[in-house]
Coordinates of C-alpha atoms in Angstrom, one line a residue:
X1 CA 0.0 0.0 0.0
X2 CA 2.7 2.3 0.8
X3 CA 4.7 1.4 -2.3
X4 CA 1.4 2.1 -4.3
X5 CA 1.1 5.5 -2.9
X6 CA 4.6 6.4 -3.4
X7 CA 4.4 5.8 -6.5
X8 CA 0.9 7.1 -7.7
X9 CA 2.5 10.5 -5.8
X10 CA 5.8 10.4 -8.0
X11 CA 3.4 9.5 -11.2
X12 CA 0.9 12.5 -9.8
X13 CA 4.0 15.5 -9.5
X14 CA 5.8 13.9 -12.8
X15 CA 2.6 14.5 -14.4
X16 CA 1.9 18.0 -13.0
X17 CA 5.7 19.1 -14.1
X18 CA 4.8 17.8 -17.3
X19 CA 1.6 19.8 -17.5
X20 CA 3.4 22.5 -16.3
X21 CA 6.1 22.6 -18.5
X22 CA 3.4 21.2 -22.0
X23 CA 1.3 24.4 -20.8
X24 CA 4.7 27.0 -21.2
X25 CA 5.7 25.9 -24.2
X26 CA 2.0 26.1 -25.2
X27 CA 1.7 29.0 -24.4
X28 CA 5.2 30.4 -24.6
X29 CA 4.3 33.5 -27.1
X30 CA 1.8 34.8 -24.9
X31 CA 4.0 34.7 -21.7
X32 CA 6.8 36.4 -23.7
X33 CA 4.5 39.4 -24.9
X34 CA 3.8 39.2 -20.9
X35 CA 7.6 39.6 -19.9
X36 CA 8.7 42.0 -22.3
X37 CA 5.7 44.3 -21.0
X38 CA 6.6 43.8 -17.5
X39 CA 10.2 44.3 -18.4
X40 CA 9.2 48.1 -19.9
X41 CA 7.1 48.4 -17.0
X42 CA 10.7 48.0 -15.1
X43 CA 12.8 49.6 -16.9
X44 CA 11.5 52.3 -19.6
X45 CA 10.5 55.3 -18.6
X46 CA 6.8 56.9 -19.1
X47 CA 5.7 52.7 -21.1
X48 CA 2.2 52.6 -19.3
X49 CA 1.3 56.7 -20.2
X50 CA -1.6 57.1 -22.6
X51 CA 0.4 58.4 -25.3
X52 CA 2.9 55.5 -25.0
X53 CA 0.4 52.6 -25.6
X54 CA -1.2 54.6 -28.2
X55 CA 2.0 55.3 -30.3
X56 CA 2.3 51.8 -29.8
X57 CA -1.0 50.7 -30.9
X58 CA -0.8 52.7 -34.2
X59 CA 2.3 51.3 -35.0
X60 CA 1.5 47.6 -34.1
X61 CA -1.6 47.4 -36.2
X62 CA 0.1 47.8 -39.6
X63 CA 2.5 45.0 -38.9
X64 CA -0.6 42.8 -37.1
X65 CA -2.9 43.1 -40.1
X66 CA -0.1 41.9 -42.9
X67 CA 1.0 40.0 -40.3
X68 CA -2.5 37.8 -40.4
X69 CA -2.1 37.7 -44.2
X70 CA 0.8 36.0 -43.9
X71 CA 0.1 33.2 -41.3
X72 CA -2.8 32.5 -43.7
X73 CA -0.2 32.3 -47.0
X74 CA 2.6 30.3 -44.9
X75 CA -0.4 27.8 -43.2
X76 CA -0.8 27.0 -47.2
X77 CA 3.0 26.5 -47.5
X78 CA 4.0 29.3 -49.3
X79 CA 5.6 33.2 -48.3
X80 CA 5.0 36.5 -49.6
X81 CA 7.7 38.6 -50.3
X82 CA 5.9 41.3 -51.9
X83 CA 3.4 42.8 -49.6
X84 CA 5.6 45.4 -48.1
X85 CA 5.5 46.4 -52.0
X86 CA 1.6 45.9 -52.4
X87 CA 1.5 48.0 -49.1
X88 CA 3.8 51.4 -51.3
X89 CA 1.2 50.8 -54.5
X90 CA -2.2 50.8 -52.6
X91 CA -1.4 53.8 -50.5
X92 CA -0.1 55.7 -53.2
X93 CA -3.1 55.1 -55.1
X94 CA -5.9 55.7 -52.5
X95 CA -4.5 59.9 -52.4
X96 CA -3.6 59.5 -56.2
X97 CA -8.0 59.3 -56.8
X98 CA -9.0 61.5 -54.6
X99 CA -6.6 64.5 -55.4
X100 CA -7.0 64.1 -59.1
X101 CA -9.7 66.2 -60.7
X102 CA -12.3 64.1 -60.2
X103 CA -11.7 63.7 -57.1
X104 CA -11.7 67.7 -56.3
X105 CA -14.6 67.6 -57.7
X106 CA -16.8 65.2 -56.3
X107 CA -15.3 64.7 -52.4
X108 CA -17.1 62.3 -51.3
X109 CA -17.2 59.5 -54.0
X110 CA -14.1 59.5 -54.9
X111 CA -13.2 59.1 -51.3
X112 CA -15.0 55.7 -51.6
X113 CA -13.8 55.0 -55.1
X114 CA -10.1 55.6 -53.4
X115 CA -10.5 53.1 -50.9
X116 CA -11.9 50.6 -53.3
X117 CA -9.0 51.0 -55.9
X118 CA -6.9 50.7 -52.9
X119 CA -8.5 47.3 -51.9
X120 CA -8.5 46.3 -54.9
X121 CA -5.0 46.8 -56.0
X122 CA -4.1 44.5 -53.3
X123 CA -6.6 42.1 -54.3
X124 CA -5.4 42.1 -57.9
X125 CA -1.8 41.7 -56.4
X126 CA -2.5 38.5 -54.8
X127 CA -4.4 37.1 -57.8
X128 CA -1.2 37.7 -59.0
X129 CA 0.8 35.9 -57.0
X130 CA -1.6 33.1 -56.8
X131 CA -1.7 32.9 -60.4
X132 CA 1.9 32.7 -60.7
X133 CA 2.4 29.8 -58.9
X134 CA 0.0 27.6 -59.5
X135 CA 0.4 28.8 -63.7
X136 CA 4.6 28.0 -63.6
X137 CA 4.9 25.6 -60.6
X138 CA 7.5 27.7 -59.2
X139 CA 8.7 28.4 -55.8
X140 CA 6.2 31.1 -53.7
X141 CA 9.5 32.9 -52.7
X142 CA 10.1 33.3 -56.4
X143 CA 6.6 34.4 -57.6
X144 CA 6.4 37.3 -54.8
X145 CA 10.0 38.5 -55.9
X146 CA 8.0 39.8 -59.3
X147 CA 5.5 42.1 -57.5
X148 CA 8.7 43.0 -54.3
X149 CA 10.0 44.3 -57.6
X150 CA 7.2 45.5 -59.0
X151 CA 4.6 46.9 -57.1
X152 CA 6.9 49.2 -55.7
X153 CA 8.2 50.2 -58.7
X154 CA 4.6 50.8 -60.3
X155 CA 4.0 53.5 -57.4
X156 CA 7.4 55.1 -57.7
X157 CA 6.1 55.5 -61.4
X158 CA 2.5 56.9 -61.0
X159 CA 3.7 59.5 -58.0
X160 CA 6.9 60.1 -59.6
X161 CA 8.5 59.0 -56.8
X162 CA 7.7 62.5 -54.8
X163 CA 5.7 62.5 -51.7
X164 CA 2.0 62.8 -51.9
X165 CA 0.7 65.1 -49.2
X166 CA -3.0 65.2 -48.3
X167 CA -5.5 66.8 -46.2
X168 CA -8.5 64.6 -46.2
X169 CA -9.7 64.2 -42.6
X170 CA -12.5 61.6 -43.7
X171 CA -9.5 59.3 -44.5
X172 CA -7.2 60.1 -42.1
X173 CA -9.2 58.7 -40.0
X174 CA -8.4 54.9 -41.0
X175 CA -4.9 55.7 -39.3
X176 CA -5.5 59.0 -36.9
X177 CA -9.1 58.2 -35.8
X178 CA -10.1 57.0 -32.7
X179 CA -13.0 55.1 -31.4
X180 CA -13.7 55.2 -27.5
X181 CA -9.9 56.0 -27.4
X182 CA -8.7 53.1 -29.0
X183 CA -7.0 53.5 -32.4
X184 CA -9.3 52.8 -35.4
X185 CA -6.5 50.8 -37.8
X186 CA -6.3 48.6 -34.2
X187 CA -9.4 47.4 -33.8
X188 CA -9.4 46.6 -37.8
X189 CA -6.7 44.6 -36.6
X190 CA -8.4 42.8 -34.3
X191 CA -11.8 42.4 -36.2
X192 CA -9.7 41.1 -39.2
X193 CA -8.0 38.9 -36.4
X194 CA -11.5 37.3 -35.4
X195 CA -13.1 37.4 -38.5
X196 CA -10.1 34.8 -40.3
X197 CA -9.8 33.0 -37.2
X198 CA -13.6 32.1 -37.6
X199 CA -13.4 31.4 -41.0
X200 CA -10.0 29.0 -40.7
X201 CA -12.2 27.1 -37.4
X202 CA -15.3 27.2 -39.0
X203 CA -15.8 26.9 -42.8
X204 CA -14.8 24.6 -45.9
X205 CA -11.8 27.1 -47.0
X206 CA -10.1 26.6 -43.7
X207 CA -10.4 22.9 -43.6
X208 CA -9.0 22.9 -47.4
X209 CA -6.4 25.8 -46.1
X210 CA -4.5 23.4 -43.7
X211 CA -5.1 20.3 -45.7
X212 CA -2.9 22.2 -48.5
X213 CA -0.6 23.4 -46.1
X214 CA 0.1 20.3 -44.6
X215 CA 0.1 18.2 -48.1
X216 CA -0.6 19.4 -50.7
X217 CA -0.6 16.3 -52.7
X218 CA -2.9 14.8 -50.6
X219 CA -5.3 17.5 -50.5
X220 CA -5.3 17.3 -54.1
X221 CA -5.8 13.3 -54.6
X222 CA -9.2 14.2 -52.1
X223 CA -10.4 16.5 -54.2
X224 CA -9.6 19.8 -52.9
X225 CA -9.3 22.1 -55.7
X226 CA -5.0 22.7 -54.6
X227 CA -5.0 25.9 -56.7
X228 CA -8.1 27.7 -55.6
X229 CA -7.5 28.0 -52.4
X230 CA -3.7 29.3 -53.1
X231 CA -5.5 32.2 -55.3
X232 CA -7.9 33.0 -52.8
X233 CA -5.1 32.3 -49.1
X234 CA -2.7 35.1 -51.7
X235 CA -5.8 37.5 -52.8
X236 CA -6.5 37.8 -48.9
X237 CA -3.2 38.4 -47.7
X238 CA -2.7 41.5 -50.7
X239 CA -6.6 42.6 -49.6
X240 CA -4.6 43.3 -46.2
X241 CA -1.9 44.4 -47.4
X242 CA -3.4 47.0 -49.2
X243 CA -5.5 47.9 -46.7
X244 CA -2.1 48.2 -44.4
X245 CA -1.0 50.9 -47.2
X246 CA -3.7 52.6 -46.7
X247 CA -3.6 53.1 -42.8
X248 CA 0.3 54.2 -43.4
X249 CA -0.8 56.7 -46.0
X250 CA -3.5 58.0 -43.5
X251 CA -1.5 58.2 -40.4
X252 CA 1.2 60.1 -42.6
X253 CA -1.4 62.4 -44.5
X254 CA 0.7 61.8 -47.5
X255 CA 2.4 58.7 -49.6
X256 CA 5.5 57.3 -49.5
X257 CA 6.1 54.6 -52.4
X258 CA 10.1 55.2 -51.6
X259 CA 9.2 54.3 -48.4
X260 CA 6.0 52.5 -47.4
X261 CA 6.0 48.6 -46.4
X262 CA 9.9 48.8 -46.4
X263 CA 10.9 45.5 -44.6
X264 CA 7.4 44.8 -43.7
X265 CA 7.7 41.5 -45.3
X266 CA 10.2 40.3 -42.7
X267 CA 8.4 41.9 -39.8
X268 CA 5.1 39.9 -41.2
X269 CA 6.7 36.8 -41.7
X270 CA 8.6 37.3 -38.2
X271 CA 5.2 38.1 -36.4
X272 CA 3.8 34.6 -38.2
X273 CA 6.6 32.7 -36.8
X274 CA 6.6 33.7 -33.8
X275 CA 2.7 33.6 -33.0
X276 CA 3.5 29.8 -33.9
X277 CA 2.9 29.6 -37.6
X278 CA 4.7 26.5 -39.0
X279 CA 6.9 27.2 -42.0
X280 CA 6.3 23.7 -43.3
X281 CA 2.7 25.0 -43.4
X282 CA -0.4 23.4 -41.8
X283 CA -1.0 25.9 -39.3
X284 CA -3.3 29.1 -39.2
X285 CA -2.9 30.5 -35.7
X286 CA -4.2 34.0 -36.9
X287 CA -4.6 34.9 -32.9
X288 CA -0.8 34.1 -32.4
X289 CA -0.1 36.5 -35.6
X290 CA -1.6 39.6 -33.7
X291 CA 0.7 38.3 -30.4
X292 CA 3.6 37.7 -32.5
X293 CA 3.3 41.6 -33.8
X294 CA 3.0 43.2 -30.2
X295 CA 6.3 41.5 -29.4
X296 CA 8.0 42.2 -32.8
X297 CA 6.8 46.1 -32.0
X298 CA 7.4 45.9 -28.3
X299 CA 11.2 44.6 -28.9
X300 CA 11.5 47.3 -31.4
X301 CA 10.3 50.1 -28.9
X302 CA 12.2 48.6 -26.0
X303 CA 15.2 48.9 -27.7
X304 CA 14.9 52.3 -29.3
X305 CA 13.4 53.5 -25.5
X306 CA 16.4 52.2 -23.8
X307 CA 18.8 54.5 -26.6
X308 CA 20.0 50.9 -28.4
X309 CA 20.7 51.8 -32.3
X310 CA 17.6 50.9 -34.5
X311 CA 19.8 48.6 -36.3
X312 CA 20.1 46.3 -33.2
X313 CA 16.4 45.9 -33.4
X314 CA 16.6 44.1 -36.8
X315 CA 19.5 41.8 -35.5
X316 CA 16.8 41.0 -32.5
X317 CA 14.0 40.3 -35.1
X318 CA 16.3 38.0 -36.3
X319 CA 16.8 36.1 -33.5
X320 CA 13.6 36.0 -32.4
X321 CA 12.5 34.5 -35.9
X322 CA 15.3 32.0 -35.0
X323 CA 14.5 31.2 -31.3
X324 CA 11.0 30.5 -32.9
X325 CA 11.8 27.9 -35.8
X326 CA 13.5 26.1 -32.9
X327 CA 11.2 25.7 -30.1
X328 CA 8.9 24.7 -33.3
X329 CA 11.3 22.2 -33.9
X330 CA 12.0 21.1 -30.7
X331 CA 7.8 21.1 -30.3
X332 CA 7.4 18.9 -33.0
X333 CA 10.0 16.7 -32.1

């Protein structure tokens, strides 16, 4: 009897330090966020001031909303290279209606008309990119190179690579408004957060998403339709994208196509990685993109707070994207 207890007790604590230690690396993104907030808490001077967490908001929700575009392209095995491009063509071309002629001269439609060209650019983008690779068979990291070439190129072209300033407060709102205090562009990042998550739980699309991520010739000899849902995963990530371009544009009151979306690819992808998307595709944790771009921001912010060089941050990116891949590994293991 004794003997039986001892060891039921042994079996009972081996199993709560294995919970303990399964529910940390479970949940090992959100207790990092956690820790670098506590850390600035510490250490940074003014972090929890109003102004603080708004500047921080703002600049968090561009990277969260690609971000969530790219956990959906890498959860169908593929990357996208160019939306940090997409982002410099779609909020050039938002101001580039609405300060034309037409738009001087009818406000308030081409307003709309500005924001759907926008949109729709992006859309048009990832058709694009989609089409490419299921057209030529050839690597995703390849296909986005065209339009990382291209797009940017295409708005350096049509603004003449000058800076468009604006002063339309009805869209300057998408990145300057607020609602209740919170900014506008973050709660966009949060409903586009919920909305995807929904529809990668919940409907056909997301079932056929991770079935292509996670084999694509498989998915293919069950009938899934491989190629359709790689036009419409890449048509919703440059949808985001441009909608990203527009909030930069907005929050700016002008457009940059020299420098909008520069290295937002890599800040994306890094945000994916580290809210637990796997690179081998498979996995749509659209929840753990929107963690995975607080920390990427709040690194950032720590660093530049605490006077460290901006160009430490990107070596930190990097090894964050690293420290990622390998508990994924490990994880998997």
């Amino acid at each position: 009897m004794t003997m039986t207890k001892a060891t039921d007790m042994t079996g009972s604590s081996t199993s709560g330090k294995m919970n303990f230690g399964q529910l940390a690396r479970d949940n090992g993104t959100f207790l990092a966020l956690i820790a670098l907030i506590v850390i600035n808490m510490i250490i940074t001077p003014n972090f929890l001031q109003v102004q603080t967490l708004y500047v921080n908001l703002t600049q968090v929700a561009t990277i969260a909303i690609v971000a969530i575009g790219m956990t959906l392209v890498i959860a169908s095995g593929g990357i996208d290279l160019s939306v940090g491009a997409v982002m410099a063509l779609s909020g050039a071309l938002a101001p580039f209606v609405f300060l034309s002629e037409f738009g001087m001269a009818s406000p308030g439609l081409a307003l709309v008309l500005s924001i759907a060209v926008a949109l729709l650019a992006g859309l048009l983008c990832g058709m694009f990119n989609g089409w490419l690779i299921n057209q030529f068979a050839i690597q995703p990291i390849v296909a986005t190179l065209v339009l990382f070439i291209a797009a940017r190129g295409l708005a350096q072209v049509l603004t003449n690579g000058n800076l468009q300033v604006f002063d339309n407060p009805a869209f300057e709102f998408i990145g300057s408004g607020r609602v209740l205090g919170i900014p506008f562009q973050a709660l966009m990042a949060v409903a586009f957060a919920l909305i995807l998550s929904w529809v990668v739980r919940r409907t056909a699309y997301g079932r056929y998403l991770l079935a292509v991520g996670g084999n694509a010739k498989a998915a293919r000899l069950s009938g899934i339709s491989v190629n359709r849902v790689r036009l419409a995963t890449y048509a919703i990530c440059g949808v985001l994208a441009g909608f990203a371009g527009m909030v930069v544009s907005a929050i700016n009151s002008a457009s940059d196509a020299n420098q909008t979306g520069q290295l937002m690819e890599l800040d994306a992808i890094a945000a994916a990685v580290v809210g637990g998307a796997n690179l081998m595709g498979g996995k749509a944790p659209i929840i753990g993109a929107l963690i995975g771009a607080a920390i990427i921001q709040l690194v950032k912010y720590t660093l530049l707070a605490n006077g460290v060089h901006d160009a430490v941050a990107l070596i930190a990116k990097a090894v964050i994207i690293i420290l990622a891949v390998y508990f994924q590994f490990n994880r998997s293991e």
